[in-house]
Amino acid sequence: MTISTKYQPKEAEDKWYSYWMEHKFFRSVPDEREPYTIVIPPPNVTGVLHMGHMLNNTIQDVLIRRARMKGKNACWVPGTDHASIATEARVVAMLKEKGINKNDIGREAYMEYAWEWRHKYGGIILEQLKKLGASCDWDRTRFTMDEDMSEAVYDTFIHLYKKGWIYRGVRMVNWDPQGKTAVSDEEVIRKEVNQKLYYIRYQVVTSEFLVVSKNSNTHHSPLNTDYLIIATTRPETIMADTAICINPNDERYKHLHGKKAFIPLINKEIPIILDDYVDMEFGTGCLKVTPAHDLNDYELGLKHNLPVVDILNDDGTLNEKAQILVGEDRFAARKKIVPLLEEAGALEKIEDYKSQIGFSERTDAVIEPKLSMQWFCDMNEMAKPALDSVLKGDIKFIPDKFINTYRYWMENVEDWCISRQLWWGQQIPAWYLPDGQYVVAKTREEAFCQAKSLKSQISNLKSEDLTQDEDVLDTWFSSWLWPISVFDGFKDPNNEDINYYYPTNDLVTAPEILFFWVARMIMAGHEFRGQAPFRNVYLTGIVRDKIGRKMSKSLGNSPDPLDLIDKYGADGVRIGMLRSSPAGNDLMFDEEHCVWGRNFANKIWNAFRLVKGWQVDDALPNTNETAIEWFASRFSEALAEIESNFSQYRVSEALMSTYKLVWDDFCAWYLEMIKPDYQKPIDRETYDTTVAFFEDILTILHPFMPFITEELWHDEEIFGKRADLDCCIVAKMPEIGAIDTQLLKQTELVKEVIAGVRNIRQEKQLSPKEPLELRIKANSSIDYKQFKGIIARTANISDLQLVSEKLNDATSFRVANDELYVPLAINVDKDAEKERLEKEKEYLLGFLRSVEAKLGNERFVANAKPEVVEMEQKKKADALSKLQIIDHSLAGLAG
RNA sequence: GGGAGUUUAGCUCAGCUGGUUCAGAGCAUCUGCCUUACAAGCAGAGGGUCACUGGUUCGAACCCAGUAACUCCCACCA
């Protein structure tokens, strides 16, 4: 036996993953078994594996492997998301390096580049998932821009348009000046930023002057000194002001009612309007109204019929409507306008100020509220069944604390801006006639047919006169269909796959995309299939570093998952991540967790080496019945725990139960109990039973640690030659067997006996190699004869005898009501012995007092459950008899 | 501003129905062991005002109220 003392994961991982793939173990096709389905949250096609993916996909793999081993038809559908903004940003950057501008080469050529890029770099992440051991049905791999998937997007767009839930209109949207596209509310990340609050003077126009100025085309500097001060964080937008607003109840400004004021620098007249929207307490109580560049101001503008002056270009630079600083970027303009205002005497003061600013999720650019023509989806109707299914419990959230936030969002759902000013994605299936009318259709031909039947004044309309909308749809507009579209539920709504796999079982994802994605999938599920898309939503936490920061590329605090797998093995990393990550809780990641995982794999490896090294002698009798019976019971007990943990999605707990069973019960106790002496053979029955136990252990470990378990499963020396396709990955999960609780309890006490002997060794500095004698004066119901062999082996006892009298010349300890004596060659230190007994006595007396206090309390006896009272009485009796024993021993020492 | 969550050993976290096993696990620390499966290991030990203050209860880490700190989500205060 020259097998390494360390488990070497690398070889096993490559070997078994290819083996599983070759033999199609991940493949699922509908059959008579019960399905168990997970659709992967499709990662960005541009993405690389990060720690969040690791956690998320490990959980999915554990669930799917477990289901497979429980006899279900397990199907895990993988795929990627086209991530329009992120991918477009990458491709544009790539082209820029080549000196190519997207707009110069046009849409078609651009898309060719983009696809080329996608084929080259896209899907790396899926290859990385394989290293983790993800048992996805790779034959089902989908991409949200696959032809079928895109068809589904067009069909659903048309469907919703016909229902009147998709419409086009000019709205205030979140504009990303870097991506030059609109983004949805959900894609705006608010962050607190240190800013400046600029106090700017606006001259008030006197009524006499007003007349003059009305008749004059030229702007005059106002002559009077009456002015008001407005606080703003965005001085560069003053040119877009169309009013000043004050609270009608504000006594300070009563004299300004009905007047007008001049915008500084450009000296444009704007009205002073009244609205109690204005907070008198904030700033100066005067608000500049800039309808084009602020959502609230826009609403205020609508209410008061104010004109809209948009002074910004799509890229965030100032346009000619600004009159000054034209062409400057909005932030440059902000800096440059300050000295201008100062010069003009219009700057009162500048204060530091903190406020929340929106950033684009994808490009991190500061979001600009901008009026533009966009497509929207009204989700009010779809939200109703989606909310119901969660409130009724048809869909469960794990943990359920997310129901509240979900509910709030669904009850206040806003229209979804679904158009993006990008090319990478599904182009909106709307077609414009030369006169600006439009029709919605999947193809030019269909659009043309519809266009002809419009009450259009256009005669001789030709198909090529139609132009398709330039914009594409939000990526989430394809991913919300994912659980249906991966099974071709749109193309062929009655096909075998969708009927069999839908609704899926579990969805494992991050709470961050609960609204982005999960809520919308639920809506789509009800709208397009009349049924929720999944039953359980397991929400993972965020992976943070050990000082609590979110792991991110920019902070550089995220380890490369592949490096970790390299260092600790995929199994080690998997269980390292799972160890302390209950659903919904953030995970403070520390490489130490992976070390722990690796060590556990190594422990299993070495336990295996031990068993592998044994020689069997068929002539030997089995002397290990008790150990075997005990472990069988313990195994069933643990299995029940694991089952219960899984049924509540306590994956970390299930792992810990498994870990304890394997390390503590199997390795530290069971194997030590039955281990034959060095170079002595083992009996057949014990050996075979142990091998069977080992097989069961591999089975329950497999979902967590697929590689090492599969590797050991195929050891011919131990398990014999396996039949074709007899693999751990499809092994049947063991059933919970009989649990002998009496035996379990007794064994726990016997362990205390063993620990007691070990303690004495420790105290007396005796080598574990030196055998000791043990005398037991048994008063409890423990059948020591039954455990004799176990105690002898694990505590290295050469001679164990039951006695009826206590021993005086021995070190003693007590377990349950039994007295245990270890006669020692050296003299027993009577003082030390006495001291120990006194200490024990003191503790027992204190304990007894508290129990008696309870029992003496009438209300306790009257109100507590009878079994609790009974327990207390038993505790009291136990304590009393122990005290008696101790007193007896003390008396013996004295004499 | 609204809502949710967290607070238990030096660190990361369990503790599920209030009551044996309730104050736990792993890591870290300390002590002793290169004991023939494993030093990535073995045998032990120390370490706690269960955030704080009240309340309910025969009984509270657990239920209730309040306080504090931290975290997250949502929200338009210029």
XYZ file of C-alpha atoms in Angstrom, chain A residues 31-660:
630
model
C -39.396 9.957 -18.288
C -41.718 8.366 -15.757
C -39.726 9.558 -12.741
C -40.616 12.645 -10.795
C -38.738 15.642 -12.205
C -36.566 17.932 -10.151
C -35.609 21.052 -12.034
C -33.407 24.049 -11.498
C -32.697 26.719 -14.066
C -29.419 28.476 -13.489
C -29.486 32.222 -12.980
C -27.715 32.879 -16.254
C -24.442 34.667 -15.604
C -23.350 37.475 -17.928
C -21.816 36.054 -21.018
C -18.942 38.482 -20.499
C -18.448 37.401 -16.941
C -15.813 35.403 -15.175
C -16.531 33.265 -12.175
C -16.507 35.168 -8.888
C -17.112 34.077 -5.325
C -20.808 34.849 -5.501
C -21.179 32.427 -8.406
C -19.214 29.851 -6.452
C -21.573 29.962 -3.514
C -24.665 30.117 -5.617
C -23.750 27.289 -7.935
C -22.421 25.074 -5.186
C -25.806 25.249 -3.511
C -27.557 24.453 -6.763
C -25.248 21.534 -7.390
C -25.792 20.141 -3.900
C -29.545 20.298 -4.404
C -29.465 18.791 -7.863
C -27.086 15.964 -6.952
C -29.140 15.120 -3.921
C -32.329 14.993 -5.948
C -30.623 12.780 -8.515
C -29.551 10.385 -5.772
C -33.033 10.332 -4.332
C -34.267 8.874 -7.569
C -35.645 12.035 -9.123
C -35.069 12.975 -12.711
C -32.760 15.884 -11.974
C -32.371 18.569 -14.586
C -30.191 21.623 -14.137
C -30.372 23.912 -17.139
C -27.300 26.109 -17.664
C -26.819 29.133 -19.845
C -25.705 32.702 -20.137
C -27.261 36.097 -20.405
C -26.396 38.524 -23.210
C -26.148 41.425 -20.736
C -26.687 44.164 -23.281
C -25.085 47.161 -21.623
C -22.101 45.295 -20.164
C -21.354 43.424 -23.354
C -21.890 46.422 -25.559
C -19.483 48.396 -23.396
C -16.855 45.689 -23.824
C -17.323 45.419 -27.563
C -17.292 49.172 -28.068
C -14.087 49.368 -26.054
C -12.573 46.555 -28.076
C -13.484 48.333 -31.318
C -12.136 51.592 -30.016
C -8.770 49.959 -29.499
C -8.835 49.008 -33.127
C -9.716 52.590 -33.980
C -13.234 51.699 -34.993
C -16.285 53.737 -34.041
C -19.526 51.820 -33.682
C -21.533 54.443 -35.518
C -19.184 54.529 -38.479
C -19.477 50.863 -39.281
C -23.214 50.601 -38.767
C -25.444 48.163 -37.038
C -24.881 45.092 -39.163
C -21.112 45.172 -39.134
C -21.154 45.998 -35.456
C -23.285 42.986 -34.654
C -20.854 40.785 -36.512
C -18.045 42.005 -34.312
C -20.168 41.541 -31.242
C -21.071 37.969 -32.106
C -17.481 37.215 -32.883
C -16.522 38.579 -29.504
C -19.235 36.579 -27.815
C -18.078 33.360 -29.424
C -14.525 34.023 -28.470
C -14.926 35.123 -24.846
C -18.489 34.286 -23.971
C -19.078 31.145 -22.039
C -15.724 31.055 -20.277
C -17.756 31.154 -17.145
C -19.523 27.921 -18.026
C -16.199 26.170 -18.411
C -15.253 27.480 -14.986
C -18.417 26.082 -13.490
C -17.339 22.654 -14.625
C -14.232 22.948 -12.486
C -16.481 23.431 -9.513
C -18.203 20.188 -10.345
C -21.496 21.680 -11.499
C -23.602 18.853 -12.848
C -25.597 20.843 -15.372
C -27.198 19.243 -18.374
C -24.822 20.944 -20.769
C -26.753 19.706 -23.790
C -29.423 22.143 -22.734
C -27.127 25.172 -22.538
C -28.961 28.288 -23.638
C -28.038 31.871 -24.366
C -30.605 34.624 -24.037
C -29.917 35.739 -27.610
C -30.297 32.293 -29.148
C -32.727 32.438 -32.011
C -35.497 30.655 -30.124
C -35.011 32.815 -27.101
C -35.209 35.969 -29.212
C -38.347 34.700 -30.917
C -39.882 34.299 -27.489
C -38.948 37.881 -26.677
C -40.618 39.220 -29.834
C -43.716 37.124 -29.293
C -44.144 38.241 -25.731
C -43.546 41.863 -26.675
C -46.274 41.641 -29.273
C -48.557 39.817 -26.884
C -48.201 42.490 -24.237
C -48.478 45.279 -26.784
C -51.767 43.859 -27.979
C -52.987 43.748 -24.411
C -52.135 47.411 -24.130
C -49.513 46.829 -21.447
C -46.630 47.949 -23.584
C -46.690 51.512 -24.793
C -44.386 54.160 -26.129
C -44.087 57.599 -24.694
C -41.974 60.522 -23.665
C -41.054 60.165 -20.034
C -38.444 61.172 -17.616
C -36.035 58.256 -17.613
C -32.729 57.425 -16.010
C -30.200 58.291 -18.633
C -26.739 56.784 -18.624
C -24.606 59.351 -20.503
C -21.736 56.922 -20.776
C -23.699 54.003 -22.168
C -25.894 56.581 -23.920
C -28.969 54.630 -23.091
C -31.929 54.704 -20.798
C -31.850 52.296 -17.870
C -34.627 51.106 -15.595
C -35.115 52.321 -12.052
C -33.720 49.042 -10.791
C -30.465 49.616 -12.603
C -29.773 52.825 -10.745
C -27.592 52.453 -7.686
C -27.837 55.251 -5.188
C -24.758 56.227 -3.294
C -24.111 58.957 -0.828
C -21.676 61.475 -2.214
C -19.942 64.547 -0.848
C -21.175 67.468 -2.797
C -21.358 71.221 -2.659
C -24.449 73.248 -2.194
C -24.184 76.467 -4.184
C -26.212 79.474 -3.084
C -27.032 81.544 -6.134
C -28.646 84.968 -6.381
C -31.515 85.472 -8.782
C -32.498 89.082 -9.350
C -36.165 89.807 -8.976
C -37.727 91.695 -11.821
C -39.611 94.781 -10.710
C -42.977 95.348 -12.316
C -41.858 98.571 -14.030
C -38.901 96.803 -15.437
C -41.060 93.922 -16.516
C -42.884 96.065 -19.017
C -39.666 97.237 -20.546
C -38.224 93.831 -20.771
C -41.360 92.365 -22.257
C -41.099 94.718 -25.183
C -37.472 94.214 -25.676
C -35.673 91.346 -27.266
C -32.426 92.121 -25.590
C -31.792 91.161 -22.021
C -30.917 93.934 -19.641
C -29.156 93.654 -16.399
C -31.692 94.281 -13.718
C -31.162 97.534 -11.966
C -32.692 96.978 -8.585
C -31.065 95.139 -5.705
C -33.996 92.936 -4.791
C -32.918 89.323 -5.199
C -33.559 85.898 -3.847
C -31.126 83.135 -3.102
C -31.485 79.601 -4.257
C -29.504 76.646 -3.053
C -28.602 74.044 -5.649
C -26.158 71.192 -6.133
C -26.281 71.595 -9.862
C -25.381 75.194 -10.821
C -24.659 74.099 -14.381
C -28.345 73.550 -14.955
C -29.518 77.047 -14.090
C -29.765 77.824 -17.786
C -32.477 75.199 -18.004
C -34.527 76.748 -15.215
C -38.014 77.679 -16.242
C -39.361 78.900 -12.925
C -38.588 79.550 -9.311
C -40.873 77.979 -6.828
C -41.695 79.110 -3.310
C -44.088 77.880 -0.725
C -47.266 80.014 -0.765
C -47.255 80.076 3.023
C -43.741 81.354 3.305
C -44.013 84.770 4.964
C -40.514 85.718 3.914
C -41.423 85.678 0.248
C -45.013 87.012 0.246
C -43.814 90.071 -1.610
C -42.596 87.937 -4.494
C -45.943 86.405 -5.376
C -46.646 86.938 -9.045
C -43.242 88.347 -9.797
C -40.470 87.146 -12.029
C -36.758 86.719 -11.708
C -33.691 86.630 -13.891
C -31.511 83.606 -14.346
C -27.968 84.807 -13.672
C -25.444 84.890 -16.510
C -28.031 84.502 -19.245
C -30.452 86.987 -17.707
C -33.497 85.121 -18.806
C -36.785 85.926 -17.150
C -38.590 83.143 -15.398
C -41.762 83.266 -13.318
C -41.897 82.811 -9.574
C -44.522 80.182 -8.921
C -46.172 78.936 -5.759
C -46.402 75.360 -4.624
C -46.497 73.848 -1.179
C -44.240 71.093 -2.457
C -41.391 73.400 -1.472
C -39.976 72.747 1.948
C -39.607 76.091 3.719
C -37.010 74.663 6.032
C -34.639 73.426 3.399
C -31.942 75.713 1.981
C -33.380 79.136 1.478
C -36.934 78.006 0.889
C -36.612 78.854 -2.791
C -36.426 76.143 -5.394
C -35.205 76.494 -8.921
C -37.404 74.489 -11.256
C -35.526 72.675 -14.000
C -38.046 70.393 -15.645
C -35.638 68.869 -18.140
C -33.100 67.725 -15.589
C -34.895 66.673 -12.477
C -37.762 64.296 -11.982
C -39.534 66.363 -9.343
C -39.076 69.516 -11.291
C -40.504 67.750 -14.271
C -43.654 66.867 -12.355
C -43.833 70.387 -11.006
C -43.426 71.674 -14.540
C -46.311 69.556 -15.754
C -48.488 70.829 -12.940
C -47.694 74.460 -13.660
C -47.450 74.191 -17.426
C -43.845 75.203 -17.570
C -41.765 74.879 -20.693
C -38.999 72.309 -20.797
C -35.525 73.451 -21.744
C -33.160 70.552 -22.218
C -29.598 71.832 -22.226
C -27.824 68.469 -22.253
C -26.747 66.214 -25.091
C -26.956 62.431 -24.889
C -23.371 62.222 -23.754
C -23.821 64.668 -20.908
C -22.307 67.718 -22.595
C -24.097 71.049 -22.724
C -25.857 71.968 -25.941
C -26.511 75.325 -27.535
C -29.696 75.846 -25.533
C -27.455 76.415 -22.563
C -26.126 79.523 -24.327
C -22.950 79.394 -22.316
C -20.379 76.664 -21.754
C -21.710 74.886 -24.822
C -19.910 71.628 -25.491
C -18.576 71.294 -21.985
C -19.230 68.125 -20.027
C -21.771 68.577 -17.247
C -19.137 68.210 -14.532
C -16.637 70.479 -16.247
C -19.428 72.974 -16.677
C -20.211 72.790 -12.998
C -16.649 73.766 -12.174
C -16.461 76.468 -14.786
C -19.714 78.153 -13.976
C -18.627 78.915 -10.422
C -16.119 81.670 -11.292
C -18.577 83.032 -13.823
C -21.233 83.360 -11.166
C -18.732 84.863 -8.824
C -17.729 87.460 -11.380
C -21.341 88.335 -11.967
C -21.813 88.729 -8.239
C -24.415 86.004 -8.261
C -22.699 83.557 -5.959
C -23.622 83.982 -2.344
C -21.711 81.084 -0.792
C -20.772 77.423 -1.162
C -21.410 74.810 1.484
C -20.378 71.193 1.821
C -23.290 68.887 1.416
C -23.952 65.189 1.388
C -26.606 63.646 -0.740
C -27.644 60.561 -2.595
C -26.760 60.354 -6.239
C -27.805 57.716 -8.736
C -25.158 55.758 -10.604
C -25.586 53.394 -13.502
C -25.302 49.819 -12.361
C -23.416 48.788 -15.465
C -21.175 51.749 -16.268
C -21.045 53.536 -12.922
C -21.752 56.843 -14.651
C -23.830 59.416 -12.790
C -27.390 59.012 -13.978
C -28.983 62.003 -15.631
C -32.755 62.370 -15.426
C -33.682 62.910 -19.032
C -36.826 63.283 -21.002
C -36.959 60.895 -23.859
C -39.136 58.700 -26.003
C -39.018 55.167 -24.655
C -41.007 51.963 -24.524
C -42.605 51.012 -21.253
C -44.281 47.995 -19.826
C -47.176 48.469 -17.432
C -46.898 45.693 -14.888
C -49.859 46.441 -12.669
C -52.005 43.579 -13.865
C -49.173 41.089 -13.955
C -48.108 42.015 -10.460
C -51.363 40.827 -8.919
C -51.101 37.070 -9.452
C -47.363 37.312 -8.864
C -47.932 38.833 -5.458
C -50.710 36.399 -4.620
C -48.674 33.327 -5.371
C -46.049 34.435 -2.877
C -48.500 35.537 -0.201
C -50.486 32.324 -0.535
C -47.296 30.328 -0.215
C -47.382 28.720 -3.656
C -43.914 30.158 -3.964
C -41.788 30.068 -0.866
C -38.968 32.461 -0.176
C -36.088 31.166 1.878
C -35.647 32.938 4.185
C -39.146 34.336 4.268
C -38.119 37.756 5.517
C -37.943 38.817 1.881
C -41.694 38.476 1.488
C -42.227 41.925 2.980
C -39.928 43.703 0.611
C -41.333 41.730 -2.266
C -44.834 42.700 -1.310
C -43.969 46.353 -1.009
C -42.454 46.368 -4.433
C -45.313 44.504 -6.057
C -47.883 46.800 -4.528
C -46.030 49.850 -5.750
C -44.809 48.578 -9.065
C -43.797 51.282 -11.528
C -43.872 51.011 -15.272
C -40.811 49.296 -16.589
C -38.694 51.160 -19.105
C -37.816 48.356 -21.508
C -36.060 50.130 -24.375
C -32.319 50.583 -24.485
C -30.409 52.726 -26.921
C -28.036 49.914 -27.776
C -27.549 47.455 -30.590
C -26.595 44.309 -28.706
C -29.884 42.676 -27.836
C -33.314 42.014 -29.287
C -34.297 44.887 -31.553
C -37.709 46.236 -30.714
C -40.250 44.786 -33.147
C -41.848 48.121 -33.954
C -41.872 49.511 -37.460
C -42.273 53.154 -38.399
C -44.028 54.505 -41.426
C -42.550 57.569 -43.053
C -45.256 59.680 -41.419
C -44.276 58.572 -37.934
C -47.076 56.082 -37.362
C -45.909 52.699 -36.284
C -46.986 49.089 -36.133
C -45.736 46.270 -33.960
C -44.891 43.040 -35.739
C -42.305 40.319 -35.754
C -41.205 40.672 -39.365
C -41.086 43.365 -41.987
C -43.674 41.463 -44.039
C -46.129 41.270 -41.177
C -45.466 44.873 -40.357
C -46.076 45.834 -43.956
C -49.410 44.009 -43.983
C -50.481 45.826 -40.890
C -49.209 49.136 -42.159
C -51.286 48.838 -45.310
C -54.430 48.422 -43.328
C -53.764 51.522 -41.260
C -55.906 54.511 -41.939
C -52.837 56.083 -43.325
C -52.779 58.813 -45.875
C -49.697 57.263 -47.347
C -50.377 55.773 -50.706
C -48.057 53.429 -52.513
C -46.449 52.404 -49.273
C -43.671 49.933 -49.930
C -42.263 47.402 -47.559
C -38.860 49.041 -47.620
C -40.386 52.337 -46.525
C -40.745 50.867 -43.064
C -37.933 51.378 -40.608
C -37.556 49.256 -37.553
C -37.117 50.873 -34.172
C -33.412 51.328 -33.557
C -33.496 50.381 -29.911
C -33.152 46.998 -28.271
C -34.982 45.577 -25.300
C -33.710 45.504 -21.759
C -31.818 42.284 -21.077
C -34.255 41.419 -18.313
C -36.953 41.407 -20.932
C -35.425 38.174 -22.150
C -34.277 36.741 -18.845
C -37.705 37.068 -17.258
C -38.814 34.391 -19.712
C -35.907 32.077 -18.853
C -37.719 29.274 -16.959
C -40.166 28.973 -19.841
C -37.987 29.727 -22.809
C -35.234 27.262 -21.931
C -37.830 24.542 -22.446
C -39.152 26.111 -25.663
C -42.380 26.955 -23.923
C -43.098 29.821 -26.283
C -42.197 28.236 -29.581
C -44.054 25.082 -28.730
C -46.186 25.662 -25.625
C -47.273 22.074 -25.336
C -44.015 20.262 -25.836
C -42.917 17.364 -23.716
C -40.100 19.220 -21.965
C -42.120 22.174 -20.769
C -44.972 19.966 -19.666
C -42.586 17.784 -17.735
C -40.110 20.235 -16.224
C -42.284 23.291 -15.679
C -42.818 24.633 -13.078
C -39.280 24.159 -11.871
C -38.557 23.339 -8.255
C -35.936 25.564 -6.732
C -34.406 28.821 -7.792
C -31.149 29.802 -6.134
C -30.190 33.425 -6.520
C -29.044 36.604 -4.826
C -31.509 38.901 -3.064
C -30.109 41.816 -5.064
C -32.015 40.645 -8.112
C -35.232 39.783 -6.370
C -37.029 42.537 -8.266
C -34.926 42.711 -11.370
C -35.412 39.116 -12.133
C -37.267 36.920 -9.652
C -40.391 39.066 -9.428
C -40.530 39.479 -13.185
C -40.103 35.754 -13.770
C -43.025 35.136 -11.461
C -45.091 37.631 -13.434
C -44.084 36.071 -16.738
C -44.803 32.617 -15.369
C -48.368 33.548 -14.558
C -48.922 35.580 -17.667
C -47.556 33.119 -20.171
C -48.058 29.730 -18.496
C -50.739 30.506 -15.958
C -48.461 29.062 -13.324
C -45.599 30.226 -11.134
C -42.216 29.280 -12.583
C -40.795 27.674 -9.430
C -41.816 26.600 -5.960
C -38.946 27.737 -3.782
C -36.646 30.679 -4.052
C -33.468 30.199 -2.052
C -31.810 33.540 -1.549
C -28.115 33.391 -0.877
C -26.145 36.041 0.924
C -23.480 38.307 -0.402
C -19.925 37.040 -0.252
C -17.814 39.525 1.655
C -14.195 39.567 2.660
C -13.241 38.998 6.253
C -13.537 42.642 7.155
C -17.015 42.770 5.731
C -16.458 44.466 2.415
C -18.342 43.195 -0.574
C -16.002 41.261 -2.798
C -15.403 43.165 -5.967
C -13.000 43.425 -8.791
C -12.294 47.076 -8.141
C -11.351 46.490 -4.510
C -9.186 43.557 -5.514
C -10.326 41.688 -2.438
C -11.789 38.736 -4.256
C -9.685 35.623 -4.638
C -9.813 33.904 -8.004
C -12.072 30.893 -7.464
C -10.010 28.799 -9.831
C -6.883 29.468 -7.802
C -8.746 28.350 -4.714
C -9.851 25.154 -6.422
C -6.279 24.623 -7.447
C -5.039 25.046 -3.907
C -7.713 23.287 -1.905
C -9.537 21.107 -4.366
C -13.046 21.689 -5.660
C -14.558 19.647 -2.836
C -12.654 21.631 -0.232
C -13.742 24.958 -1.681
C -17.339 23.818 -2.034
C -17.757 22.847 1.578
C -15.607 25.746 2.727
C -18.130 28.116 1.141
C -21.120 26.218 2.397
C -19.959 25.929 5.940
C -21.290 29.144 7.300
C -23.698 30.480 4.774
C -27.255 30.089 5.932
C -29.837 31.333 3.456
C -30.094 35.091 3.292
C -27.048 35.717 5.439
C -23.918 37.258 4.075
C -20.854 35.097 4.026
C -17.643 36.484 5.450
C -15.244 34.616 3.282
C -11.879 33.605 4.590
C -9.493 31.212 2.933
C -9.345 29.389 6.266
C -12.732 27.942 5.377
C -11.181 26.273 2.374
C -8.339 24.915 4.496
C -10.952 23.356 6.703
C -12.636 21.873 3.650
C -9.401 20.467 2.324
C -8.608 18.937 5.708
C -11.954 17.263 5.796
C -11.375 15.714 2.393
C -8.047 14.504 3.658
C -9.650 12.987 6.725
C -11.992 10.962 4.560
C -9.071 9.942 2.404
C -7.128 8.662 5.363
C -10.035 6.819 6.907
C -10.246 5.083 3.602
C -6.555 4.245 3.692
C -7.020 2.661 7.082
C -9.797 0.361 5.964
C -7.941 -0.394 2.768
C -4.963 -1.596 4.744
C -6.861 -4.231 6.711
C -6.419 -7.922 6.146
C -9.480 -10.091 6.605
C -9.388 -13.428 8.360
C -12.559 -15.373 7.686
C -11.899 -17.638 10.662
C -12.155 -14.805 13.180
C -15.389 -14.231 15.070
C -17.023 -10.830 15.098
C -16.315 -9.140 18.423
C -17.641 -5.755 17.378
C -21.395 -6.189 17.474
C -21.922 -3.328 19.880
C -19.816 -0.902 17.883
C -21.598 -1.900 14.708
C -25.035 -1.617 16.215
C -24.135 1.699 17.741
C -22.846 3.198 14.510
C -25.816 1.914 12.534
C -28.100 3.702 14.966
C -25.983 6.795 14.986
C -25.930 6.831 11.196
C -29.701 6.698 11.023
C -29.978 9.396 13.627
C -27.649 11.664 11.671
C -29.416 10.862 8.438
C -32.706 11.955 9.968
C -31.065 15.215 11.023
C -29.665 15.763 7.567
C -33.022 15.085 5.955
C -34.712 17.506 8.273
C -32.110 20.169 7.602
C -32.463 19.797 3.874
C -36.216 19.902 4.028
C -35.847 23.334 5.614
C -33.089 24.360 3.215
C -30.570 24.530 6.039
C -27.788 23.480 3.753
C -24.952 24.554 6.048
C -26.515 22.673 8.918
C -26.935 19.578 6.814
C -23.273 19.808 5.941
C -22.282 20.154 9.586
C -24.393 17.150 10.586
C -22.692 15.153 7.877
C -19.295 16.403 8.934
C -19.829 15.432 12.555
